[in-house]
Coordinates of C-alpha atoms in Angstrom, one line a residue:
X138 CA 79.7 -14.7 2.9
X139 CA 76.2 -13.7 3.3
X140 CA 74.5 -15.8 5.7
X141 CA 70.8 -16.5 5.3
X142 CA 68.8 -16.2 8.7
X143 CA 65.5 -18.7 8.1
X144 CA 62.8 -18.1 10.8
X145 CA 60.3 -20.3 11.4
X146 CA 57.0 -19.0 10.3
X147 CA 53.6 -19.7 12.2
X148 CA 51.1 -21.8 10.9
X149 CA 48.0 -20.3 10.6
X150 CA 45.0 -21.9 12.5
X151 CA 41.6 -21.3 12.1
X152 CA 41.2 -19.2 15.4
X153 CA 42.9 -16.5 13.2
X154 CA 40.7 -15.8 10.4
X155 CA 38.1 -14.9 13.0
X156 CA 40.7 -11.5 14.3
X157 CA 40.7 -10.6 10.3
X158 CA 39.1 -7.7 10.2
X159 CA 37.6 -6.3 7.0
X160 CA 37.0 -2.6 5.5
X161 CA 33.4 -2.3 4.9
X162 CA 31.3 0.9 4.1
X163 CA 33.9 3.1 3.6
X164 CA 32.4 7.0 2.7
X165 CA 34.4 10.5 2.1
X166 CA 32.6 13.7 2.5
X167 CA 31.6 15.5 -0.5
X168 CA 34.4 18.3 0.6
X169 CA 37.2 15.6 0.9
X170 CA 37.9 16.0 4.8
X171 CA 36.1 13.0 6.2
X172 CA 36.3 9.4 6.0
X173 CA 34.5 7.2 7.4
X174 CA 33.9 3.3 7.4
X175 CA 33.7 0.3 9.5
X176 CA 36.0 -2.3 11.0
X177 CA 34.3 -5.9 11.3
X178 CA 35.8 -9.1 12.2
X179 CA 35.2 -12.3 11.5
X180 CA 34.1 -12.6 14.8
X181 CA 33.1 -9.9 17.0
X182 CA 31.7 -6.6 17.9
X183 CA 32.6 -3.8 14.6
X184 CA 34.0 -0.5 15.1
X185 CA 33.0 2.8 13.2
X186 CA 36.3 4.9 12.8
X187 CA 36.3 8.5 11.3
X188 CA 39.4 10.0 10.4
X189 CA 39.6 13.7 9.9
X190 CA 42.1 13.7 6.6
X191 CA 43.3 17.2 7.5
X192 CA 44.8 16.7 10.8
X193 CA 45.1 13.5 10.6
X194 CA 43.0 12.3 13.6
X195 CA 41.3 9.8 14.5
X196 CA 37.9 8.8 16.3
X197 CA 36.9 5.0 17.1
X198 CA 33.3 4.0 18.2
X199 CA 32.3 0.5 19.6
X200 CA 29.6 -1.2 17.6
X201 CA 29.1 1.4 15.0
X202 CA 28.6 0.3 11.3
X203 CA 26.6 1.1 8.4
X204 CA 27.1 5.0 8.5
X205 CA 26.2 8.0 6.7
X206 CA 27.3 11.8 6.3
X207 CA 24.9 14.5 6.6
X208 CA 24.6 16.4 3.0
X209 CA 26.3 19.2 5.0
X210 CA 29.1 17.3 6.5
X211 CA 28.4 18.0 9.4
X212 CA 26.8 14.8 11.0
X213 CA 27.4 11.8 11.0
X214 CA 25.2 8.7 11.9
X215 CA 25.5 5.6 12.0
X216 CA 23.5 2.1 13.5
X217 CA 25.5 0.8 17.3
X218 CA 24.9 -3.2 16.9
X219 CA 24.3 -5.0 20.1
X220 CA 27.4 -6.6 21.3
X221 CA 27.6 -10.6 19.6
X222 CA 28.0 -11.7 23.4
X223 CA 24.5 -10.7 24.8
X224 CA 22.6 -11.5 21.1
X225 CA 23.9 -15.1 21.2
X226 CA 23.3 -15.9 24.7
X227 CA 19.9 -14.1 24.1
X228 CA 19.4 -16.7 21.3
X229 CA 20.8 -19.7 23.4
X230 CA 17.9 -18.5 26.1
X231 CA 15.4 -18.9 23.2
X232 CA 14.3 -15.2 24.0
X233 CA 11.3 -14.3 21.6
X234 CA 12.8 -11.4 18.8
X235 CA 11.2 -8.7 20.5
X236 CA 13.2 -9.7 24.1
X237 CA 16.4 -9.9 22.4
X238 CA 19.3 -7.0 22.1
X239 CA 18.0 -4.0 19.5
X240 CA 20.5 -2.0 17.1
X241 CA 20.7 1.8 18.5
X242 CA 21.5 4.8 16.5
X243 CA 24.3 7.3 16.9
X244 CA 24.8 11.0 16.0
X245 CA 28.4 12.8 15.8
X246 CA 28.8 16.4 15.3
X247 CA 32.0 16.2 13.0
X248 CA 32.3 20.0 14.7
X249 CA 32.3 20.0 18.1
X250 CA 32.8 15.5 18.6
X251 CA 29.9 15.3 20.6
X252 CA 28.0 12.3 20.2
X253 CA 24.4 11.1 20.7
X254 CA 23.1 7.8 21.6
X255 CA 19.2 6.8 20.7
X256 CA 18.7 3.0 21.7
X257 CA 16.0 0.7 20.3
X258 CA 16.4 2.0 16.3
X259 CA 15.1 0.1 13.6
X260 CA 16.4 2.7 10.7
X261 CA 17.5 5.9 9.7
X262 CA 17.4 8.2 6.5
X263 CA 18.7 11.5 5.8
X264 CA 17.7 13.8 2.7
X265 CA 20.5 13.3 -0.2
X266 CA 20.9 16.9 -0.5
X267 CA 20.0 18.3 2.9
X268 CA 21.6 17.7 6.0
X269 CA 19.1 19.2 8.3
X270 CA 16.9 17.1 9.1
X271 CA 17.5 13.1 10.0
X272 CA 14.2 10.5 10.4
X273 CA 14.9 7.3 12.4
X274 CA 11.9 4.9 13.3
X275 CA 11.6 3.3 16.5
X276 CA 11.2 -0.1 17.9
X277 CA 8.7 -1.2 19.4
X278 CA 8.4 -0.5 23.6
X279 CA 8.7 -3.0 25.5
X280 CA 6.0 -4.5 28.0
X281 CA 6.1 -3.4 31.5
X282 CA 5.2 -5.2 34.4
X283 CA 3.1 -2.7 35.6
X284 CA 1.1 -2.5 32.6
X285 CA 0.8 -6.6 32.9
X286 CA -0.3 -5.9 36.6
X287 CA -3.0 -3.5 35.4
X288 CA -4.5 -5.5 32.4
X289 CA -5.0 -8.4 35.0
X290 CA -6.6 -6.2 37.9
X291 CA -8.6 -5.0 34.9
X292 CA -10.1 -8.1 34.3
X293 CA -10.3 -9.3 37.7
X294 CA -12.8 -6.4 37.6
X295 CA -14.7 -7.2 35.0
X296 CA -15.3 -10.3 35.7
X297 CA -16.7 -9.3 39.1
X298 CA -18.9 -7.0 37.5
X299 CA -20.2 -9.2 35.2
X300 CA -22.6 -11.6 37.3
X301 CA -24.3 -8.8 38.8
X302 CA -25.8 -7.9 35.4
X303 CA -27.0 -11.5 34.7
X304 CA -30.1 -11.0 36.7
X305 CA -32.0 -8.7 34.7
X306 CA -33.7 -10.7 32.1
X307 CA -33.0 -14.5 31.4
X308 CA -33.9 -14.0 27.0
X309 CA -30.3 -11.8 26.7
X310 CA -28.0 -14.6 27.1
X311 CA -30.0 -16.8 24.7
X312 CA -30.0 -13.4 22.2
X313 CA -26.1 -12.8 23.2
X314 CA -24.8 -16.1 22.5
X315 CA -25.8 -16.6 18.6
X316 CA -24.9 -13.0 17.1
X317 CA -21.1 -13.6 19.0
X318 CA -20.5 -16.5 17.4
X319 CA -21.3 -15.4 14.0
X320 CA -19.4 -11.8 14.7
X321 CA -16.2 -13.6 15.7
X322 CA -16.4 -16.0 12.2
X323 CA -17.2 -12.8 10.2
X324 CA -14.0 -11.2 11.8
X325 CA -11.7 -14.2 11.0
X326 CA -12.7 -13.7 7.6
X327 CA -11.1 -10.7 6.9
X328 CA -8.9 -10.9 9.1
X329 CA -5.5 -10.5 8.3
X330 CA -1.5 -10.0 8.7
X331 CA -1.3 -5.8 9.0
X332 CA 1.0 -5.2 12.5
X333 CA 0.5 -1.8 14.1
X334 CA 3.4 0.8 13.1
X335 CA 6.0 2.2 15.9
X336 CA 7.1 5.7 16.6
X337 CA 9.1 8.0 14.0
X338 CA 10.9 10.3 15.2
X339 CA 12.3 13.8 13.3
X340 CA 15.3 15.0 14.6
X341 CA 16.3 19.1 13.7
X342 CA 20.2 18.1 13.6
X343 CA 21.8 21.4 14.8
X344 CA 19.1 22.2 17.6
X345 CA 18.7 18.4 18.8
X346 CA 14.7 19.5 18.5
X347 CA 12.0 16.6 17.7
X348 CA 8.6 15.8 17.3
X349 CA 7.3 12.2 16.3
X350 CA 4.6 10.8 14.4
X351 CA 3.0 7.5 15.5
X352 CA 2.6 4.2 14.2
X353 CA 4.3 4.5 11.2
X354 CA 5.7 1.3 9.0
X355 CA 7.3 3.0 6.1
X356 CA 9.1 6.5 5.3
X357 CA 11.0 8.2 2.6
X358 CA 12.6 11.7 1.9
X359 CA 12.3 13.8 -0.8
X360 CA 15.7 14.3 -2.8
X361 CA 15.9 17.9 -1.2
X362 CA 14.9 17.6 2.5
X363 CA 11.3 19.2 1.9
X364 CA 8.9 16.8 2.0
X365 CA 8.9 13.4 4.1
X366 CA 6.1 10.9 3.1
X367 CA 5.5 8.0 5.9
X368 CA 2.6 5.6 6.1
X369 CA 0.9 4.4 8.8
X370 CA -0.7 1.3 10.4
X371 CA -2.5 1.8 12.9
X372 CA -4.6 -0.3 15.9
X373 CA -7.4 1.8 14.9
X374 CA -8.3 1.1 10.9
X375 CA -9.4 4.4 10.4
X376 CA -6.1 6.3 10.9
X377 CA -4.4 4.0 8.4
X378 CA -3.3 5.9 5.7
X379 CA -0.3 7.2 3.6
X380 CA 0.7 11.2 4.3
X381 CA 3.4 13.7 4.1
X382 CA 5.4 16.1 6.0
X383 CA 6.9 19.0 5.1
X384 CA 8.9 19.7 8.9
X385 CA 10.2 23.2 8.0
X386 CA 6.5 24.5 7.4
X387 CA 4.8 22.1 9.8
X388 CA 2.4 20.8 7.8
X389 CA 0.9 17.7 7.3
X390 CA -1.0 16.9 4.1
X391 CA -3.3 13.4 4.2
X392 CA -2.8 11.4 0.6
X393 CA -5.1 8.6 0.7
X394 CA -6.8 6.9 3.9
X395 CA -8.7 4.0 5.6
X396 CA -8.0 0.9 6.6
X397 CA -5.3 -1.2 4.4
X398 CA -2.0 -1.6 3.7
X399 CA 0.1 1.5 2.2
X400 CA 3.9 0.7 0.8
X401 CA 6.5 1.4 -1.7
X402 CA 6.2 5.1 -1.4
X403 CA 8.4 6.6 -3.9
X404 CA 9.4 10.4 -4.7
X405 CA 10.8 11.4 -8.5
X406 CA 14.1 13.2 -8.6
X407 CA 12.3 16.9 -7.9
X408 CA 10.9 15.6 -5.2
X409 CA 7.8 17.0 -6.4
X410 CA 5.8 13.5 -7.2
X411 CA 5.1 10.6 -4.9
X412 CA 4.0 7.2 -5.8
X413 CA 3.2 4.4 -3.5
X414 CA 0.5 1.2 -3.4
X415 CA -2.2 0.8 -1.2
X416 CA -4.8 -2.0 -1.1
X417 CA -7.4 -0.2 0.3
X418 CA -10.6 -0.2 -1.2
X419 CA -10.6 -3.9 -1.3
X420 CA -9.3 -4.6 2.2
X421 CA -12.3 -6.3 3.5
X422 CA -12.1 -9.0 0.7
X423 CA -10.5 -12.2 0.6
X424 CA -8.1 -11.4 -2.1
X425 CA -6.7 -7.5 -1.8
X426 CA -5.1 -6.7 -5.2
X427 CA -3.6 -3.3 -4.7
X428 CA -4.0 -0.2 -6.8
X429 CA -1.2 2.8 -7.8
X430 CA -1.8 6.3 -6.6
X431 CA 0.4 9.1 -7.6
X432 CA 0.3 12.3 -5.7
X433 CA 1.7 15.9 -7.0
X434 CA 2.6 19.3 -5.8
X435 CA -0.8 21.3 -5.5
X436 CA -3.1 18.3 -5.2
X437 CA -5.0 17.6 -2.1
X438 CA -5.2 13.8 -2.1
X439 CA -3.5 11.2 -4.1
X440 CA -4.7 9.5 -7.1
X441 CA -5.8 6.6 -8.7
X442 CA -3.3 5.5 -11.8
X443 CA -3.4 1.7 -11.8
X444 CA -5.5 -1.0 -10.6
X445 CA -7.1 -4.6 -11.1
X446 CA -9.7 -3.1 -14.1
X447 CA -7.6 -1.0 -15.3
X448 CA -8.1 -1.7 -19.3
X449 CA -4.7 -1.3 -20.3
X450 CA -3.4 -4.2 -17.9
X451 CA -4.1 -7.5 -18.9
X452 CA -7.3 -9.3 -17.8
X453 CA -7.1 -10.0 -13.4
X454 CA -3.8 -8.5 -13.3
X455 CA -3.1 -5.5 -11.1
X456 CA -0.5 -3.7 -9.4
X457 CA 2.0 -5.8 -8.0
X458 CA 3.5 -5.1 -4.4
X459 CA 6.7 -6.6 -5.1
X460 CA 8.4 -4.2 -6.9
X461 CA 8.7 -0.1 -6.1
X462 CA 7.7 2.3 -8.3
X463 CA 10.0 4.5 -9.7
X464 CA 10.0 8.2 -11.9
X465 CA 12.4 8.8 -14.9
X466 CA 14.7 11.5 -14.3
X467 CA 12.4 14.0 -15.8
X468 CA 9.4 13.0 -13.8
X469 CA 7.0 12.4 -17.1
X470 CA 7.1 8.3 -16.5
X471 CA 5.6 6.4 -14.0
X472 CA 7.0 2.5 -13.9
X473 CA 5.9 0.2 -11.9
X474 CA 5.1 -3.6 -11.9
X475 CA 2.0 -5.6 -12.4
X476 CA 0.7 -9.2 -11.5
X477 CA -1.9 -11.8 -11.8
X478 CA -4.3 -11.5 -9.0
X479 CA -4.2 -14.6 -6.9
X480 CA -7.3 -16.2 -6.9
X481 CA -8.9 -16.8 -3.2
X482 CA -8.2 -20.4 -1.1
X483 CA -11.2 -22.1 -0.3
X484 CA -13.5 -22.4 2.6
X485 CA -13.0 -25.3 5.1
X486 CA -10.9 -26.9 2.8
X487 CA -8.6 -29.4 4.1
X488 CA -5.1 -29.0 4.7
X489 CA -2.9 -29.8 2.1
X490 CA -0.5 -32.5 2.2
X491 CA 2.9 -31.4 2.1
X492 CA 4.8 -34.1 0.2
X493 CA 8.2 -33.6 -2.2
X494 CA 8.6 -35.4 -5.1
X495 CA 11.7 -35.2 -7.7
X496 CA 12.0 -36.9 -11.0
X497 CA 15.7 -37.7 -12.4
X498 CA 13.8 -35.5 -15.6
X499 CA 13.7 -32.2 -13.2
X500 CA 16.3 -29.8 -14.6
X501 CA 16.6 -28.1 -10.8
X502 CA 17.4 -30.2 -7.6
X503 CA 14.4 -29.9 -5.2
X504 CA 15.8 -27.4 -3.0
X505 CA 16.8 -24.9 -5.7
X506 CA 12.7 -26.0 -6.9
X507 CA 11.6 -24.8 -3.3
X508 CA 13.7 -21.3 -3.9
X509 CA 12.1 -20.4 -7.1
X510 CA 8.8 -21.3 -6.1
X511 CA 9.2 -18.1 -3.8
X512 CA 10.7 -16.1 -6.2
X513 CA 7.6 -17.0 -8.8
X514 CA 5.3 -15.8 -6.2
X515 CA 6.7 -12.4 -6.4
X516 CA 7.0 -12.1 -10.4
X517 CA 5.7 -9.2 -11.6
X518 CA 5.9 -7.8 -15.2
X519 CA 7.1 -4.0 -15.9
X520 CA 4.7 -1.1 -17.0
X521 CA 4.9 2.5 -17.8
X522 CA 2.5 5.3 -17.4
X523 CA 2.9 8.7 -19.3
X524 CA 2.2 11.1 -16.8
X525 CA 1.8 13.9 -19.2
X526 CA -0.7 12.7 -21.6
X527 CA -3.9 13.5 -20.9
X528 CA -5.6 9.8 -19.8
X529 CA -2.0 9.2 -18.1
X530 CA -2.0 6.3 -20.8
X531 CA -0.4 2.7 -19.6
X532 CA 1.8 0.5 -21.3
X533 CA 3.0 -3.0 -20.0
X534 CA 6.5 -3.4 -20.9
X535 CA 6.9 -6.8 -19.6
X536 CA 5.0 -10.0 -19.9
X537 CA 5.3 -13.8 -19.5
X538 CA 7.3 -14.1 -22.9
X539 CA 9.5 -10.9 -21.7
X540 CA 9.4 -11.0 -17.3
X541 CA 13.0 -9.2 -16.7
X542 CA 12.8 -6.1 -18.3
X543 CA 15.0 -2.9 -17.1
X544 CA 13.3 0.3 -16.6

C-alpha cells in the first residue's frame, strides 16, 4: 500500500510578501554575454546583479538599480539608492529634501570588475550608440559650517561699517529710502520660480578623465555620442542659456542666451538637429509664453520656428512647454505642441477662496475633478513644421475638437 505522507503547510502572513523579491530592469548586452537587472523587495534595500552568461558568474551590488550597458559593453552603470533605514528615519526627523540621503552613481568595467562609486547623483545618460563617453549631473553641495560662519562675520562687518558713513550728508537717507522701496516691488514683479543649475560632469569611460560644466538643469546626447546639448540656469541671468558640446573636439558652440528658462532639448535621429523651448525674450513679463528654436549642423546660433505670433498658430496660442519636441526619422518634421497663453493674475487681488462644491449631476467624483484640473493645465494640441520648405511652413494637427493626436 502506498502511504500518503500530508505535511502541514505554513500559512502565509503578511511579514512575507515584504521578503518577495521581484525582477525588475532586466537588460542583455547587444553581444549576448551580459545580463543584468535588479532584485527589489517589497521591503528593503535592491540589489543590482550581473551575470556573465559565458562562465556563468555572478556579481551582486548593494543598492544598485536602474542600470544601463555602455553601447560597447563594456561599462556598466547603474543609480546606488540610499539604504530605506537612513531615508525613513531621515523623514521621521522631518529633515528638509536637500538634508536627506541622495542616490549615488556606480560604474563597473565588465573587463577588469573594477568599480566606481560617485555619491550625490541626480542622473545619468549615455550615448545609444557610443559607449565612450557617460554625463551624470550632480546634486547640489551641501552647506558648510564654515561657509555659515563666514556669511555671519560678513555681516557682522558690514554692519559695523555702515554707521560710519551716515555722517556725511543728512539728504542721502531721505534720497535712499524711496528709490529701495520701489526697486524691491519692481523686482517682485518679475520675479519668478527659475533655481540655479548644479554641476555636470563628463566622464571619458576608459581613461576615468573629466571636466564639468556648471549650473546646468537639463542634458541630452546625440544618438552617436558626438554632440551633448545641456542648458543652463544660472545665479547670474546672463549666462543662462542653452549650448552644446562636442567633448571629442572640445568645443563648445552657444545656441541661444540670456536670462529665461531653456527645456525640452531634443536631437533627431542623425543627431544632426536640436530642438528645445526657451522663454526668453519675454522673461521680464508677467506672462512668459515660450518660443521653438531649432538649431542645425553649420549654424552659429539657434533659431526661431514657433512662437506666440506666429500666424500659422491659432490666435494667443504659442509653444507649449508640456510636451517635447520631437524629429521624424528622416529629420524633415519638426512636432511639437502648442497652447493657449494664460492670461496674467491680477494686481493686489484678493486671495481666492478655496471652497469644493459637487453636484449629484457631476459625471467625475471631486477628487478625480481635482486630477484633471492639473492635467487640463498642461493640454497642449500637436503641430508640425516642414523643415524643408522654404518658410519652414506650420501646421496644427491638434485642436480642441481633436486634443490627443499621435505624432
Amino acid at each position: 500500500p502506498i502511504i500518503h505522507a500530508q505535511t502541514n503547510k505554513k500559512a502565509i502572513t503578511y511579514d512575507v510578501y515584504d521578503t518577495w523579491k521581484s525582477i525588475q530592469g532586466t537588460k542583455l548586452s547587444s553581444d549576448g554575454r551580459w545580463l543584468i537587472y535588479s532584485l527589489v523587495p517589497g521591503e528593503g534595500d535592491p540589489e543590482l546583479v550581473i551575470l556573465d552568461l559565458q562562465s556563468g558568474k555572478e556579481n551582486r551590488y548593494a543598492r544598485g538599480r536602474d542600470a544601463a550597458i555602455s553601447a560597447d559593453d563594456k561599462f556598466v552603470v547603474y543609480t546606488i539608492v540610499p539604504p530605506k533605514a537612513e531615508l525613513d528615519k531621515a523623514k521621521k526627523e522631518k529633515k528638509k529634501p536637500e538634508e536627506q540621503p541622495k542616490n549615488g552613481l556606480g560604474i563597473i568595467n565588465l573587463k577588469t570588475g573594477q568599480q566606481t562609486i560617485i555619491d550625490r547623483v541626480k542622473s545619468f545618460k549615455l550615448a545609444e550608440e557610443s559607449g565612450k563617453y557617460l554625463a551624470y549631473l550632480l546634486e547640489p553641495p551641501l552647506a558648510k559650517e564654515t561657509d555659515k560662519a563666514n556669511k555671519a562675520e560678513e555681516k557682522k562687518e558690514s554692519e559695523k561699517k555702515e554707521p560710519e558713513a551716515k555722517p556725511t550728508t543728512k539728504t542721502e537717507p531721505e534720497q535712499k529710502t524711496e528709490p529701495k522701496a520701489e526697486e524691491k516691488k519692481e523686482e517682485k514683479k518679475p520675479e519668478k520660480k527659475k533655481e540655479p543649475g548644479t554641476e555636470l560632469v563628463i566622464r571619458e569611460l576608459e581613461t576615468g578623465k573629466t571636466f564639468s560644466v556648471q549650473e546646468v538643469t537639463e542634458y541630452i546626447w546625440s544618438r552617436d555620442g558626438r554632440y551633448l546639448a545641456y542648458a543652463v540656469s544660472s545665479k547670474k541671468p546672463e549666462e543662462d542659456g542653452a549650448f552644446i558640446l562636442e567633448p571629442a573636439a572640445g568645443k563648445t558652440f552657444t545656441l541661444l542666451k540670456g536670462q529665461g528658462h531653456y527645456l525640452k532639448l531634443a536631437f533627431d535621429e542623425k543627431g544632426q538637429k536640436l530642438a528645445f523651448l526657451s522663454d526668453r525674450d519675454s522673461y521680464q513679463e508677467k506672462v512668459s509664453p515660450y518660443k521653438l528654436y531649432l538649431w542645425q549642423e553649420k549654424m552659429t546660433e539657434a533659431a526661431e520656428i514657433a512662437g506666440p505670433k506666429t500666424p500659422a498658430l491659432p490666435a494667443k496660442n504659442a509653444p507649449s512647454e508640456n510636451r517635447t519636441p520631437s524629429f521624424s526619422k528622416d529629420g524633415s518634421l519638426l512636432f511639437f505642441g502648442y497652447a493657449p497663453v494664460p492670461e496674467p493674475e491680477p494686481e493686489n487681488a484678493p486671495e481666492p477662496i478655496k471652497v469644493d462644491i459637487w453636484s449629484w449631476t457631476d459625471p467625475e467624483l471631486q477628487p478625480m475633478q481635482k486630477v484633471r484640473a492639473e492635467e487640463e493645465k498642461k493640454r497642449n494640441y500637436l503641430a508640425v513644421c516642414h523643415l524643408n520648405t522654404r518658410d519652414r511652413k506650420i501646421v496644427p494637427l491638434g485642436s480642441e475638437n481633436l486634443p490627443d493626436h499621435p505624432p
